[in-house]
Amino acid sequence: MEESRPEREYELPRECWEKIVSFLHPHHLDSLSLVNKLFLSITNSHRTHFSCLSPTFDPSSLLRRFPNITSLCLPAYHGTLLPLLPNLASLSLPDSDGFPLPHSPGPFPKLKSLLLPRLGTLRDHDLRGISRCFPLLEELGVSYPRDGSVTDWGLMHSLLKLKRLRKIDLSGNVFVSDIVVECLSANFPELREIWVKDCFLVSEKCISELVRNRPDLEGLHVSNFGYPAVSSEVTGGFRFARGLKSLGLLSSFVTDDFFGVLADANLPLRELLLPYSNGFTFDGLMELLMNCREIEVLDLKGASFLSDDRVAGLCRVLGNLISVDFSECRGLTDGILHSLARHCPLLREVRMDGLVAVGRADKSELQMDPSTNNGNPNIGVNCMLNFLSLAKASSLNDHFLKDISHMFLNLQHLDISNCGKITEESLSTILNGCGKILHLDISLCPGIVNFPPDMDDLNLEVLVAQGVGFDCTDLGVIARRCPRLRRIDLKSCRKVTTPGVKQLVSSCKLLREVSLQWCNNVDVEVVAWMIFKRPSLRRIVPPKGLVLSKNQKSFFLRHGCLVRDG
């Protein structure tokens, strides 16, 4: 009898496994890394993007574990980044106290994108440090600093050293004026996108001159544009626009004449964002859309003149729509959802938050179209749509939610928070009908008292259930029916107790984030138990009353979990 060979001889070499892993979606790397040390090493080497919840960590250890990191996002970070900067191409530090490298050596030519939204403090010397350390930046974002006094002089002195700048976001810097925009217009031939929302010292005339001088500008986002009126002097510059693909006018006064100028310019528009803007009519909007039929993203939030019939007309013109936002459009009913699904086959995202008339449309308007589903009521009208938000829809009821379960079979993200008429009956229907739902938000739905028990295993990864009347029994059902759960938010669920939390944590082996804020019947001592019981946990918001010392927080961080004060 031939002697059996060692099992190791039958294993694939590392190079083969690396090739196989390269075909996987990054979403699957976490599970694969748990198999053995070889797979852990391979998956670590394939990570190029990393987002860390900890405000402090050791950059050297991160680089040793993930040697190929090129993109990094560190919310509220206040440490050093020097070991990582030579390899980074993209860095984002949202909500940080300040820019951590004003006096660091440099330069670091590989960094192309630096985003610093909501920075704690932003001063002129921070900008000088940015221009010195990262001279080859192509994208810079310094939007909405919490305590910013950056000056025009400081901005110009720093920006003039960034000759390759293509995108810049200056939104929320209230002291930025026309001088900076004129500098960008005159000195940056590669500039393609600019954001100056809530920059109140930037005039409409200056924006018009920017468009005139940079006809190849691809993205422009401003707010409060056109008040008190849009003059021909302002609109004139837009006649020279040729490359504008994304136009955002937030809370602006936009006239039909202005839309006519844009229509005559034959813009290659892909995004048109007009949230809370007014001054124009439906006819003026249609004139523009008839000349820009390739629009993929449309935001008409707060447009009071919209009706179901008018939205149906928009749908027939814009067959390439991927994302629409009709939130707070008071003249609409749920009938538009069927129109969108029928006439926009590429549609993936719909936002209809705050609609008071949802659920009032005649049921006949929501019946399936035999021409699109061969008369089979089990096939959805639109199989592409995967994101639907109906938050704060006061009239949304069980009947309409059941209709949705037949219309969108591939739905993955559903937000029905603050919908008072929804009950667990329709929730059970839509979870069974739309078996691909990954993210569900049912916060502040008083009609949902229990989590439906009569279901097969769900694919849910995120469950947001703030203020819902769940108790330990419901957490037991979630633990059994949601084996892939990664994040659960139980803020203000007053009936939740410690045994229910323990059952949930014990059963959900992929759990990474748990919020128990204001769950007053949960013992604060359960937090330590959770961390040692479930090593996958990365963030916990504990019940009220837990105040951790610095040493305790560091101890939990060493075990991979960030714990906030309760």
Tab-separated table of N, CA, C and O in Angstrom, residues 10-11 52 61 178 201 210 248-249 267 279 286 413 430 474 513 551:
chain	number	residue	atom	x	y	z
A	10	TYR	N	-0.220	18.740	-0.523
A	10	TYR	CA	-1.369	18.980	-1.377
A	10	TYR	C	-1.823	20.441	-1.320
A	10	TYR	O	-2.746	20.827	-2.018
A	11	GLU	N	-1.203	21.250	-0.480
A	11	GLU	CA	-1.605	22.639	-0.349
A	11	GLU	C	-1.117	23.457	-1.543
A	11	GLU	O	-0.036	23.219	-2.093
A	52	CYS	N	-10.175	53.625	10.614
A	52	CYS	CA	-9.959	53.281	12.016
A	52	CYS	C	-10.847	54.140	12.903
A	52	CYS	O	-10.928	55.367	12.724
A	61	SER	N	2.691	49.862	13.825
A	61	SER	CA	2.090	48.527	13.857
A	61	SER	C	1.095	48.350	12.722
A	61	SER	O	0.963	47.257	12.155
A	178	ASP	N	-14.142	86.576	-2.785
A	178	ASP	CA	-13.908	86.499	-4.227
A	178	ASP	C	-12.427	86.411	-4.576
A	178	ASP	O	-12.051	85.835	-5.605
A	201	LEU	N	-19.117	85.343	1.350
A	201	LEU	CA	-18.409	86.479	0.756
A	201	LEU	C	-18.022	86.227	-0.698
A	201	LEU	O	-17.406	87.081	-1.330
A	210	LEU	N	-15.514	82.636	-12.958
A	210	LEU	CA	-14.793	81.374	-12.843
A	210	LEU	C	-15.199	80.424	-13.966
A	210	LEU	O	-14.347	79.792	-14.612
A	248	GLY	N	-24.338	71.865	-8.502
A	248	GLY	CA	-25.107	71.879	-7.265
A	248	GLY	C	-25.387	73.293	-6.821
A	248	GLY	O	-24.461	74.075	-6.607
A	249	LEU	N	-26.667	73.640	-6.690
A	249	LEU	CA	-27.090	74.977	-6.256
A	249	LEU	C	-27.992	74.793	-5.042
A	249	LEU	O	-29.197	74.583	-5.170
A	267	LEU	N	-24.672	71.346	-22.035
A	267	LEU	CA	-23.772	70.809	-21.022
A	267	LEU	C	-23.860	69.276	-20.959
A	267	LEU	O	-24.943	68.710	-21.117
A	279	GLY	N	-37.579	79.771	-7.304
A	279	GLY	CA	-37.501	80.797	-8.336
A	279	GLY	C	-37.765	80.282	-9.728
A	279	GLY	O	-38.000	81.055	-10.656
A	286	MET	N	-37.903	71.572	-17.168
A	286	MET	CA	-38.031	70.621	-18.272
A	286	MET	C	-37.228	71.084	-19.485
A	286	MET	O	-36.668	70.252	-20.219
A	413	HIS	N	-30.953	48.386	1.076
A	413	HIS	CA	-30.948	49.407	2.129
A	413	HIS	C	-32.350	49.998	2.221
A	413	HIS	O	-32.842	50.583	1.258
A	430	ILE	N	-41.951	42.435	4.172
A	430	ILE	CA	-40.892	42.985	3.332
A	430	ILE	C	-39.565	42.282	3.578
A	430	ILE	O	-38.744	42.141	2.657
A	474	ASP	N	-37.073	39.575	21.732
A	474	ASP	CA	-36.792	40.064	20.379
A	474	ASP	C	-35.302	39.969	20.055
A	474	ASP	O	-34.929	39.622	18.926
A	513	GLU	N	-20.159	46.413	15.874
A	513	GLU	CA	-20.568	47.642	16.549
A	513	GLU	C	-21.898	47.427	17.270
A	513	GLU	O	-22.832	46.875	16.692
A	551	ASN	N	-6.747	54.468	31.476
A	551	ASN	CA	-6.141	53.141	31.429
A	551	ASN	C	-7.133	52.076	30.971
A	551	ASN	O	-6.779	51.151	30.223
